[in-house]
Amino acid sequence: MANSVSDEQLIQWYHKGNTEAFEQLYSRYKNAIYHYFYRQVASKGIADELHQDVWLNIIKSSSSFTGQSSFKTWLYKIAHNKLVDHYRRESKQPLYLIQGSLQDSEPESERESANVPDSDPGTLLQEQQLSLALLDGISSLPEEQKEVFLLHEKSGLTLQEIATITDNSFESTKSRLRYAVKKLRQYMAQHLAVEL
Amino acid sequence: MNDKQEEEFFTQYLQGTSRLSEIYQNTDTPEPSDKINQHIIAEARKAAARKKAINSSWLAKPGSWAATIAIVSLVGLLTLNTWQKEQDELQRPLRETLAPQAPLAEEESGSPVESRFEIKEKKDSRKLIFKSAPAPVLQKAQKKSLSGRVGSGLSTEDIETVKTLADQPLPASSENYSDLSQEPGKLEDAFSSEQQQLLKIKQLLENKQLEEARQLLTQFRKKYPHYPIDPVILRHLSP
């Protein structure tokens, strides 16, 4: 199936019984959605569970997609609601309060496999340190700022789309992102003495 | 870092050209396991198969729905009709019982009331006739005697003929009967005598003693010229 087909067209095709359309959609967003959960909850098990819940919800309610918003916005809205439900269910404190435990809970393989280009060992080590420091910095962000940053950075959503997904105003969303970026710069400067 | 620098950096970040974005893009992107991927794809296929099954079922076709509604409506109407008929059947005896007690009900009790009045009038007029002449008493007596003779060998046709004659009004000016009507005891004796004579004639006929029967009939006619005689007797004994 051609990649030029829009997400909205694919979900409609799937609603009519075309399973290949769903597979195409899934391949487009599976990593982004999983990343969104994984960075938020910092637990592979919970990320797996939330990831499955979202996609099973998409399968079940594909007919409820009306096309008023983009499929991407609809998908992340469902993901956002799942995350909120999870926090409510767990009555969990924002993860930035458990910064220290994040390093312990993250898979060692991921820490070792920071996606850095092959270059000289010095540069490689520096990039790895920067990536790990940034991940730590992200995990230390307040929940709402972290979500806005992750949605903007990894999912490629615009501020307006993020505002729609999180049920916030555009200005509020922009403000949250501004604070997130500022805190990450400060975190990097404090921990690695790196000026971004 | 002053506010101006912060603002410039944030603008760069929004444009996607900041160092922060570059570092983050270089971080590893965690992926769902193959097991999860397969599970989700399998669920999607199952759901699609279920949808196809539902769409192909007769319930999803408008024609099937229309036919179902039509059949259900028809059955409902038939059931209602049957029920109403049963109710009518149940209530009919009750209505028939109550109808004579409700003469003011125009539709049901109008004609029966009229017929009852007619009958009453006829009965009254007969009473008047009976008072003026003793014939009805004679009729009654004759009817009794005739009905008693059903088993005596007369044919049904003969009996009917005799009944017709008996129904005809007898002359009120008959002296014999007017005399007899004034004395009930004598009247009964007279009837019994006439009947006995006619019975005797009949018996003679049955015994094929025609001459004797004819003589007795002649005497009877002389004695009771206006008394109706069994046509069977007349047929056998007429010259």
Coordinates of N, CA and C in Angstrom, one line a residue, chain B residues 12 16 18-19 55 59 71 93 103 111 129 202 222 225:
Chain B
Q12 N 14.5 29.1 17.8 CA 15.3 28.1 17.1 C 14.7 26.7 17.3
G16 N 13.0 23.9 14.7 CA 13.6 22.6 14.6 C 15.1 22.6 14.3
S18 N 17.4 23.7 16.7 CA 18.2 23.8 17.9 C 19.0 22.6 18.2
R19 N 20.0 22.8 19.0 CA 20.9 21.7 19.4 C 20.1 20.7 20.3
N55 N -21.9 -7.8 8.4 CA -22.4 -7.1 7.2 C -23.1 -8.1 6.2
L59 N -29.4 -9.8 8.8 CA -29.8 -8.7 9.7 C -29.4 -7.3 9.2
I71 N -43.8 -9.4 8.3 CA -44.2 -10.7 8.9 C -44.7 -10.5 10.3
P93 N -73.2 -15.4 24.2 CA -74.2 -16.0 25.1 C -74.7 -15.0 26.2
P103 N -85.3 -4.2 26.9 CA -86.1 -3.9 25.7 C -85.8 -2.5 25.1
S111 N -86.9 -5.8 17.2 CA -87.8 -6.7 16.5 C -88.4 -7.8 17.4
I129 N -112.4 -15.3 19.8 CA -113.1 -16.3 18.9 C -113.6 -17.4 19.8
K202 N -112.7 -46.5 11.6 CA -111.3 -46.8 11.2 C -110.9 -48.2 11.4
K222 N -125.0 -38.2 9.2 CA -126.3 -37.7 9.5 C -126.4 -37.1 10.9
P225 N -123.3 -33.7 10.8 CA -123.1 -33.3 9.4 C -121.8 -32.4 9.2

